[in-house]
PDB file of C-alpha atoms in Angstrom:
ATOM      1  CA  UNK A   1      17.445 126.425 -21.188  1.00 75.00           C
ATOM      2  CA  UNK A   2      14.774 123.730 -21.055  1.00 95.00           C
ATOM      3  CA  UNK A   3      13.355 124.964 -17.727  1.00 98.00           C
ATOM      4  CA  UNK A   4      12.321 128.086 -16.560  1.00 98.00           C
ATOM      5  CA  UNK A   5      11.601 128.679 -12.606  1.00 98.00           C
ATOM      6  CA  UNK A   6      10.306 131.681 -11.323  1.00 98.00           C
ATOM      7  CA  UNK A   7       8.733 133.095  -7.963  1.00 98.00           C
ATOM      8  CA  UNK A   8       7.044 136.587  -9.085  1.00 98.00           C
ATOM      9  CA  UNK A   9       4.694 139.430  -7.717  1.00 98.00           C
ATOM     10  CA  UNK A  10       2.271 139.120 -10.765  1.00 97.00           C
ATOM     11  CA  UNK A  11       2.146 136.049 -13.400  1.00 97.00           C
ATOM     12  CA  UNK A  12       1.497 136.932 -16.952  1.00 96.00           C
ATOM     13  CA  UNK A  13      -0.343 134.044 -18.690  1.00 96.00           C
ATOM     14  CA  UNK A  14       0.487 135.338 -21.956  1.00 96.00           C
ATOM     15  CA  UNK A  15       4.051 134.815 -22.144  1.00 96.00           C
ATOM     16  CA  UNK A  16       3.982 130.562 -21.601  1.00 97.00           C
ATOM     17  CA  UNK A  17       3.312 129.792 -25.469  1.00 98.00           C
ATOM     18  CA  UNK A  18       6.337 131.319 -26.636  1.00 97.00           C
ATOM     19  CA  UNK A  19       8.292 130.172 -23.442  1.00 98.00           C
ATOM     20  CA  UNK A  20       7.219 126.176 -23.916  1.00 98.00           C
ATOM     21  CA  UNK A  21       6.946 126.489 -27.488  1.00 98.00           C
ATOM     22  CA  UNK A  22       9.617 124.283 -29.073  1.00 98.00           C
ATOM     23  CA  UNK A  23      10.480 122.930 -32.662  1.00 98.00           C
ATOM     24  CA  UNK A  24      10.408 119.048 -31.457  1.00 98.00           C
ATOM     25  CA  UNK A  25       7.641 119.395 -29.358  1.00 98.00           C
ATOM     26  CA  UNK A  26       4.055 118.817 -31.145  1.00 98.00           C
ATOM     27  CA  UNK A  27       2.322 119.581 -28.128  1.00 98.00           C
ATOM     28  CA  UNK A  28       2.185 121.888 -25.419  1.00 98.00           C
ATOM     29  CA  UNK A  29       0.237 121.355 -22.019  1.00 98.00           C
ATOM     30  CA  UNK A  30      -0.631 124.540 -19.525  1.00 98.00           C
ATOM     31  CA  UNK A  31      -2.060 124.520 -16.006  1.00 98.00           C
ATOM     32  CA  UNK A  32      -2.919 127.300 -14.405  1.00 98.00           C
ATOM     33  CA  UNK A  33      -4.473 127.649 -10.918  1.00 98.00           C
ATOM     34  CA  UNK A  34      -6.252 131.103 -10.000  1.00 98.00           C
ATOM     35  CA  UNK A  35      -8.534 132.108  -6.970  1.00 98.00           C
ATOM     36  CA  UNK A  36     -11.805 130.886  -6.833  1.00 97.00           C
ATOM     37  CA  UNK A  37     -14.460 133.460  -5.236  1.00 96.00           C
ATOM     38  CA  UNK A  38     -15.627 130.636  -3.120  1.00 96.00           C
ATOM     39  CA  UNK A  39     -14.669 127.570  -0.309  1.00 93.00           C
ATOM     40  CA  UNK A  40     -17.456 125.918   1.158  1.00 91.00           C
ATOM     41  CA  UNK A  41     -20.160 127.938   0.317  1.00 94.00           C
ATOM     42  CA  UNK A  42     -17.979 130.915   2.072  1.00 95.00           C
ATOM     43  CA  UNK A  43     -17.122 133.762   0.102  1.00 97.00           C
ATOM     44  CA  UNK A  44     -13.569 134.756  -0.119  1.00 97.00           C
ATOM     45  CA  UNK A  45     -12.497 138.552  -1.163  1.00 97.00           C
ATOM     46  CA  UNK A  46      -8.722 137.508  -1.410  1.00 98.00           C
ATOM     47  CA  UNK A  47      -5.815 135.192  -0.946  1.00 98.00           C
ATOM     48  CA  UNK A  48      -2.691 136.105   0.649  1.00 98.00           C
ATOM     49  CA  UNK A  49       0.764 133.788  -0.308  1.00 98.00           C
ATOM     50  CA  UNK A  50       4.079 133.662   1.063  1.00 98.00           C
ATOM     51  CA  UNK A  51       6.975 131.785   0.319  1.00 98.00           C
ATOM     52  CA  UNK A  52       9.954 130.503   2.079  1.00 98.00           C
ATOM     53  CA  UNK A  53      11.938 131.862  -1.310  1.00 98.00           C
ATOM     54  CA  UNK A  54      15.556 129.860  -1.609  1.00 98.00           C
ATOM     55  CA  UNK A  55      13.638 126.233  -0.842  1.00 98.00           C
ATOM     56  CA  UNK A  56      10.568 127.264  -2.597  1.00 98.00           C
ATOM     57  CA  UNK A  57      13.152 127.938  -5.869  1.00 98.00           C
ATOM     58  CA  UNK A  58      15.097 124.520  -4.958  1.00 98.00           C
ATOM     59  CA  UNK A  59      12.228 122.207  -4.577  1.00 98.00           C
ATOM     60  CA  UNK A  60      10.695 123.772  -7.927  1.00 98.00           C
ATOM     61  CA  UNK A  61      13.592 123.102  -9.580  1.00 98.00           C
ATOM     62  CA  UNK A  62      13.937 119.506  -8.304  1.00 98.00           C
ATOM     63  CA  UNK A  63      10.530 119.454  -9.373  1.00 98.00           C
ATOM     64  CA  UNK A  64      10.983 119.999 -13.318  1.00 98.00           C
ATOM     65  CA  UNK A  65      14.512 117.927 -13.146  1.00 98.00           C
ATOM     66  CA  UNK A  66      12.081 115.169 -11.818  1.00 98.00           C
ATOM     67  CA  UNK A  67       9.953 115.500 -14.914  1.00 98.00           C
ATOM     68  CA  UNK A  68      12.379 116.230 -17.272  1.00 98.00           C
ATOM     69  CA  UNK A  69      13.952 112.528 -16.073  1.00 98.00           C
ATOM     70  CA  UNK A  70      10.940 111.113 -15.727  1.00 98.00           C
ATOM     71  CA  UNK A  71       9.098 112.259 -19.127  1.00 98.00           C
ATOM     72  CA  UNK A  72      10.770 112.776 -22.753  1.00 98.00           C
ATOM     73  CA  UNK A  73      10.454 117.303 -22.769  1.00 98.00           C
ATOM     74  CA  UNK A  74      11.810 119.939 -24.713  1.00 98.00           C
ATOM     75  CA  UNK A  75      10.256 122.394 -21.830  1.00 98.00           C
ATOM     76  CA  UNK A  76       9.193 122.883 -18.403  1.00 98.00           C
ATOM     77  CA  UNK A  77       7.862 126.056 -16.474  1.00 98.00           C
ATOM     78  CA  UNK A  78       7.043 126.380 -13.004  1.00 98.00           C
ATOM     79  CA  UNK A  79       5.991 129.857 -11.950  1.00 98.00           C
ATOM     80  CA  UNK A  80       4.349 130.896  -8.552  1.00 98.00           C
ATOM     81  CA  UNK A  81       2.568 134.076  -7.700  1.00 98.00           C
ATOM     82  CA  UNK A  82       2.946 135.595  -3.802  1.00 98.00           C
ATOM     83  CA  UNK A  83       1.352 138.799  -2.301  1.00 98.00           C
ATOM     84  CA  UNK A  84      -2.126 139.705  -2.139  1.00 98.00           C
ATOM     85  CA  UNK A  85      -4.584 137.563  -5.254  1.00 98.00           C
ATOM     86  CA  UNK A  86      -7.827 138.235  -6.130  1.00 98.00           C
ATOM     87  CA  UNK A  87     -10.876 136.430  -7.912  1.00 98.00           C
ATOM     88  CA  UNK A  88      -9.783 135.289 -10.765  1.00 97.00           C
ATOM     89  CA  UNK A  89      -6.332 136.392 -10.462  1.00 98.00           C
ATOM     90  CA  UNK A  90      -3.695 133.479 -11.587  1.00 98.00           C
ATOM     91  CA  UNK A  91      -1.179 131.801  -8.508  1.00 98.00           C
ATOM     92  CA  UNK A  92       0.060 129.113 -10.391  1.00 98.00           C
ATOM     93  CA  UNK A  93       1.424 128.314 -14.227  1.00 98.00           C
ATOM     94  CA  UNK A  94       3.017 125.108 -14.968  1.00 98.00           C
ATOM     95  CA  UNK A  95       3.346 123.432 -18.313  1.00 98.00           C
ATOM     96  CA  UNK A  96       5.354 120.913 -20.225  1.00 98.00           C
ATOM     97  CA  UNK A  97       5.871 120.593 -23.862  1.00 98.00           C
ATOM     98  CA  UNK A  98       6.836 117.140 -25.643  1.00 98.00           C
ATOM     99  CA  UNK A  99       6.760 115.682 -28.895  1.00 98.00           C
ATOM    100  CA  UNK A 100       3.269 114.223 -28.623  1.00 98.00           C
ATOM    101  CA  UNK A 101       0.917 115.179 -26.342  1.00 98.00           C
ATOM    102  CA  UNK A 102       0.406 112.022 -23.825  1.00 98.00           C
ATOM    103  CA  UNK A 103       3.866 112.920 -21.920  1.00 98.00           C
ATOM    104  CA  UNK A 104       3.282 116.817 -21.700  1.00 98.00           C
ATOM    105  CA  UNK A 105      -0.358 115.889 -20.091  1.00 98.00           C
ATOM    106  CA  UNK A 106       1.680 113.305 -17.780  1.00 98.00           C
ATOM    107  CA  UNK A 107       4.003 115.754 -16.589  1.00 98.00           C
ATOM    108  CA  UNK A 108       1.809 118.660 -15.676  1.00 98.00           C
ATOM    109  CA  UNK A 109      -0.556 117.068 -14.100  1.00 98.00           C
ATOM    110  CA  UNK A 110       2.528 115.463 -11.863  1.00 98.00           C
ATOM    111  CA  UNK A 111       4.281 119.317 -11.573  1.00 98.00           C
ATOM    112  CA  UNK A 112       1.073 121.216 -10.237  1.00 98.00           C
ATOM    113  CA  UNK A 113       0.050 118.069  -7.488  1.00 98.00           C
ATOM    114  CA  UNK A 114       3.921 117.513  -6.443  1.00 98.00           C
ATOM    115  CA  UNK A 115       4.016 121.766  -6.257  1.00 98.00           C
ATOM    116  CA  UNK A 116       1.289 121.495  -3.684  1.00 98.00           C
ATOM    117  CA  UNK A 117       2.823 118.698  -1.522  1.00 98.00           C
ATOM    118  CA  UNK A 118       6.232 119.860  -1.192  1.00 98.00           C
ATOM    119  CA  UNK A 119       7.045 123.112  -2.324  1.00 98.00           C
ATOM    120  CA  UNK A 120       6.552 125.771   0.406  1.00 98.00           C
ATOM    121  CA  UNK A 121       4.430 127.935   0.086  1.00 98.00           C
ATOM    122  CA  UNK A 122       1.679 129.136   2.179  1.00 98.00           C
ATOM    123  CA  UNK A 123      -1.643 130.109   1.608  1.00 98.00           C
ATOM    124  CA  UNK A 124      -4.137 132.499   3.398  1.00 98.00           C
ATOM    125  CA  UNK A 125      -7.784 132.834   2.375  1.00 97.00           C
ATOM    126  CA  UNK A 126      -9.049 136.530   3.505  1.00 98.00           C
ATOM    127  CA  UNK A 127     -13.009 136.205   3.968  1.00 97.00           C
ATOM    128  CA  UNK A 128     -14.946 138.867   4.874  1.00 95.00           C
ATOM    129  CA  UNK A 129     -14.643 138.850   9.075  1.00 94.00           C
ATOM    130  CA  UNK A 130     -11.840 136.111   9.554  1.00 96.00           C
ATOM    131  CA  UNK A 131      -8.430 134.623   7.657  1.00 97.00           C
ATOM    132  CA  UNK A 132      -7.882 131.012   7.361  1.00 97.00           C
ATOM    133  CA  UNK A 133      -4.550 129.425   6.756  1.00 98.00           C
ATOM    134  CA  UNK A 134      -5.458 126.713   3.939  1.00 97.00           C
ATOM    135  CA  UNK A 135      -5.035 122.927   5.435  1.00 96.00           C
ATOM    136  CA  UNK A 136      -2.755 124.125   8.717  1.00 97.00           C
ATOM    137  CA  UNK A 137      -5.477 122.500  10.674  1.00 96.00           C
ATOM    138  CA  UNK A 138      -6.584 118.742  10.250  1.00 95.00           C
TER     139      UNK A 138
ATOM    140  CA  UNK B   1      28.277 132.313  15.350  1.00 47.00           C
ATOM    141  CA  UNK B   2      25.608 132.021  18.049  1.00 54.00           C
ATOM    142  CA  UNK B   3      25.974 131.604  21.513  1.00 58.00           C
ATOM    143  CA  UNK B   4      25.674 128.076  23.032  1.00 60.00           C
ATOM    144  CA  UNK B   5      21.895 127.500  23.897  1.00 69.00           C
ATOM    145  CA  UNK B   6      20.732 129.727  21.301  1.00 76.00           C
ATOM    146  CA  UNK B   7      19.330 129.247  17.480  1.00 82.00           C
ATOM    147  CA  UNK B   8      18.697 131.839  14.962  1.00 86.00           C
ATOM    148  CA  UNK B   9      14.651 130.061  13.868  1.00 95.00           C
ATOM    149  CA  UNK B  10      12.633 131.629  10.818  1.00 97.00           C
ATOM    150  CA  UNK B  11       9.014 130.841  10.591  1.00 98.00           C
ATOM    151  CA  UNK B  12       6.819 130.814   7.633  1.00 98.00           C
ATOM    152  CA  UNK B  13       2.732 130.942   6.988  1.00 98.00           C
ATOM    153  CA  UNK B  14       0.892 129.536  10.502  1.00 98.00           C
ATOM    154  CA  UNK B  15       4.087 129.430  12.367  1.00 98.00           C
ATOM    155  CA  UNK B  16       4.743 133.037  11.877  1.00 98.00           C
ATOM    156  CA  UNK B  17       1.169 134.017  13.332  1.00 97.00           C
ATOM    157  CA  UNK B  18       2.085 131.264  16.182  1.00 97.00           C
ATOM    158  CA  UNK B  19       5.094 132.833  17.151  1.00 96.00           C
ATOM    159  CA  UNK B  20       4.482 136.558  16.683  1.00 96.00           C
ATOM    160  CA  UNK B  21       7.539 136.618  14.559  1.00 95.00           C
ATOM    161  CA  UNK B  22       9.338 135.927  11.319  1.00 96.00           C
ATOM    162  CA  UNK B  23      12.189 135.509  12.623  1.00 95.00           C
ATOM    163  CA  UNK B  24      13.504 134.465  16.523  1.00 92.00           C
ATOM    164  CA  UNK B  25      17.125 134.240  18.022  1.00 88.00           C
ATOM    165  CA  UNK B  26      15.472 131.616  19.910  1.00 82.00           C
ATOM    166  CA  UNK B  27      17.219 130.783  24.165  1.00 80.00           C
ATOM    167  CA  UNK B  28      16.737 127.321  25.130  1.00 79.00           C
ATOM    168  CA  UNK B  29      19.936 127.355  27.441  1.00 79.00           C
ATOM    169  CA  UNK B  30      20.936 124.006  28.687  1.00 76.00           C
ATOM    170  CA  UNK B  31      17.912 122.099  26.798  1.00 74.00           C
ATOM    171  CA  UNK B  32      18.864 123.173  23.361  1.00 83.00           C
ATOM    172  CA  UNK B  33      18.210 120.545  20.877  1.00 91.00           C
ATOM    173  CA  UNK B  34      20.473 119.014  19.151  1.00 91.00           C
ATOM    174  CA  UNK B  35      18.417 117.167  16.298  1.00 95.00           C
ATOM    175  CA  UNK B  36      15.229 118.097  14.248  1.00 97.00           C
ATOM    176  CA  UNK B  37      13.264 115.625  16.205  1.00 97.00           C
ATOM    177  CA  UNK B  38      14.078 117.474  19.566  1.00 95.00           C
ATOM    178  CA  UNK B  39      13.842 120.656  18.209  1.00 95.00           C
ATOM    179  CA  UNK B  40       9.889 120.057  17.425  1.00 96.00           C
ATOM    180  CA  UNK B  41      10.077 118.290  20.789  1.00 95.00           C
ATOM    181  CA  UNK B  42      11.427 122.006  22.151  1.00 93.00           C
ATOM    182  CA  UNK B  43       8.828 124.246  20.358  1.00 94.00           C
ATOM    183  CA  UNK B  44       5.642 121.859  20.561  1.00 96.00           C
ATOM    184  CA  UNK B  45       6.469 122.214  24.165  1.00 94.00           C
ATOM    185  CA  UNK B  46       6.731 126.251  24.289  1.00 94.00           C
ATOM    186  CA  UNK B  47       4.124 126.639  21.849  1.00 96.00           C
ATOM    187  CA  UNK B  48       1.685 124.183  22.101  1.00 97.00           C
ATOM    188  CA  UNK B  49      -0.263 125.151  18.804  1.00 98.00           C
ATOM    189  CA  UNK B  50       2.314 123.337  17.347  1.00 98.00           C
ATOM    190  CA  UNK B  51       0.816 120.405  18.506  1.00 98.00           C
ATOM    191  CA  UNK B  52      -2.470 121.048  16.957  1.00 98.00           C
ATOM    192  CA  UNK B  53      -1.051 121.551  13.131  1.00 98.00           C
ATOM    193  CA  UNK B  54      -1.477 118.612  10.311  1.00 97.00           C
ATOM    194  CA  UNK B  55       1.858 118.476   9.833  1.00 97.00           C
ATOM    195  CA  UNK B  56       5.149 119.849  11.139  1.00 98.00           C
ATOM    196  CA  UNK B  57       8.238 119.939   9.257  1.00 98.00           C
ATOM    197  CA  UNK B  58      11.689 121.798   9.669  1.00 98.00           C
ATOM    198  CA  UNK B  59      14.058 122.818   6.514  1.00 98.00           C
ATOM    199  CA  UNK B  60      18.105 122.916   7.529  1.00 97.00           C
ATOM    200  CA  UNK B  61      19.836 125.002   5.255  1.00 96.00           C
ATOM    201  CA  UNK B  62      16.737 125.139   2.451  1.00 97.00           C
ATOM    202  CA  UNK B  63      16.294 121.342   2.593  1.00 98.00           C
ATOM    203  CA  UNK B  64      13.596 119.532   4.165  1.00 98.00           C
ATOM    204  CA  UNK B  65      15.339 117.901   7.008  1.00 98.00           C
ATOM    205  CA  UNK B  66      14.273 114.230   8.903  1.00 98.00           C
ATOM    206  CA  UNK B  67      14.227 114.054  12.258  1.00 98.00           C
ATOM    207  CA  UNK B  68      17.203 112.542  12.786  1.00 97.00           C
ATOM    208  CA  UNK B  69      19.383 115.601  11.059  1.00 97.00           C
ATOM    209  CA  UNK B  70      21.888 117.258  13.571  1.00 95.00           C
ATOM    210  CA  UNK B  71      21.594 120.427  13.816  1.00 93.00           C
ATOM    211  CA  UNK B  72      25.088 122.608  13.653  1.00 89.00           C
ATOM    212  CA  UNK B  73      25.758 126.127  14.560  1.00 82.00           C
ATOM    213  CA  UNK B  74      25.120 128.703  11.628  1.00 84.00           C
ATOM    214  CA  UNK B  75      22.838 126.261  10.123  1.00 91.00           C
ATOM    215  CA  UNK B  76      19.703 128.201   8.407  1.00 93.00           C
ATOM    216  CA  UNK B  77      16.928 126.532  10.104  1.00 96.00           C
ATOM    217  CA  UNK B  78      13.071 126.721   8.727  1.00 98.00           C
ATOM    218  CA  UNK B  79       9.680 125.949  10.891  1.00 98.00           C
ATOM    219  CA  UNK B  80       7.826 124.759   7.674  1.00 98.00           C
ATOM    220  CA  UNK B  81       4.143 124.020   8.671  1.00 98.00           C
ATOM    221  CA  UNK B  82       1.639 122.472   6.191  1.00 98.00           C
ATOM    222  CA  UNK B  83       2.107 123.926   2.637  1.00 98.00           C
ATOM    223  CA  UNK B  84      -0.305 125.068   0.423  1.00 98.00           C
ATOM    224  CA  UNK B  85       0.939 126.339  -2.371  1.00 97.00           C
ATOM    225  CA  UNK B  86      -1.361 126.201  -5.988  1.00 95.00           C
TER     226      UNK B  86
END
């Protein structure tokens, strides 16, 4: 299996060496997005996701079969936290690994900003006396 | 199989919140839309904070639809408003 796709309650950061690790592949690229404490100056005690689960899974998928056309890569992974984050908590793993390391930086750079454009999934930031859906408003 | 005027809507992140609801066996009765385009049409009317979102998009069956898409009985249809996923 070349790709892995996953929607979970908790993402383990640990496990994506072995999982993009891959005999051909002399390099392995990892981006991982986690909740920053603040926005604008304003502090923020949580975030709150939710998916839309069946397309979320589809349009990830469509995602890494993008990349995997588009880039020459042993792996892709694609994993999305939901519930209740904290500071510092991770939301958002995805990697690539290739023979050399230009296409593996290509691609995951291309799989976390595509993620955020189509895939959907929502975002809430929880601040101390209101809750903000991210970008809903212009 | 739904009765004629009626559509079976989930909503998702801002939508929810607008709505009240996850999930709505919506009644539009003779005005039900038949497209995606008139279905925004429908709810930006009902709801108007519809109108004030960046972006509103609607997923038939999983997929995101344009707004030209009919829209069939039974189909699994999605209120999908800005995402912001990452």
């Amino acid at each position: 299996m070349n790709k892995i796709i996953e929607i979970v309650q908790d993402l383990d950061t640990n496990k994506v060496y072995q999982e993009l690790s891959h005999p051909s592949s002399g390099g392995i690229c990892v981006f991982v997005g986690s909740v920053r404490e603040f926005t604008n100056n304003e502090q923020v005690m949580a975030l709150e996701f939710e998916t839309y689960e069946t397309m979320a899974l589809k349009e990830m998928d469509k995602l890494a079969d993008t990349a995997l056309e588009k880039w020459k890569l042993n792996k892709v992974v694609i994993k999305h936290a939901v519930g209740k984050k904290e500071v510092q908590d991770a939301v958002v793993i995805v990697g690539a690994s290739s023979a050399h390391r230009s296409e593996c930086f290509e691609a995951c750079r291309f799989l976390i900003d595509t993620l955020k454009e189509t895939v959907p999934i929502w975002k809430k930031e929880l601040f101390k006396n209101k809750s903000v859906w991210v970008s809903a408003h212009p | 199989m739904h009765k004629l005027g009626q559509m079976d809507l989930l909503f998702f992140g801002i939508a929810k919140d607008i709505v009240g609801t996850s999930q709505l066996d919506m009644f539009f009765g003779e005005d039900s839309p038949n497209s995606v385009a008139e279905l925004k049409q429908a709810l930006k009317k009902r709801y108007p904070e519809f109108s004030k979102l960046t972006s509103l998009a609607i997923a038939v069956n999983s997929e995101y639809a344009s707004d030209d898409v009919q829209l069939k009985a039974n189909d699994e249809v999605a209120i999908i408003p800005p995402v912001s996923g990452g």
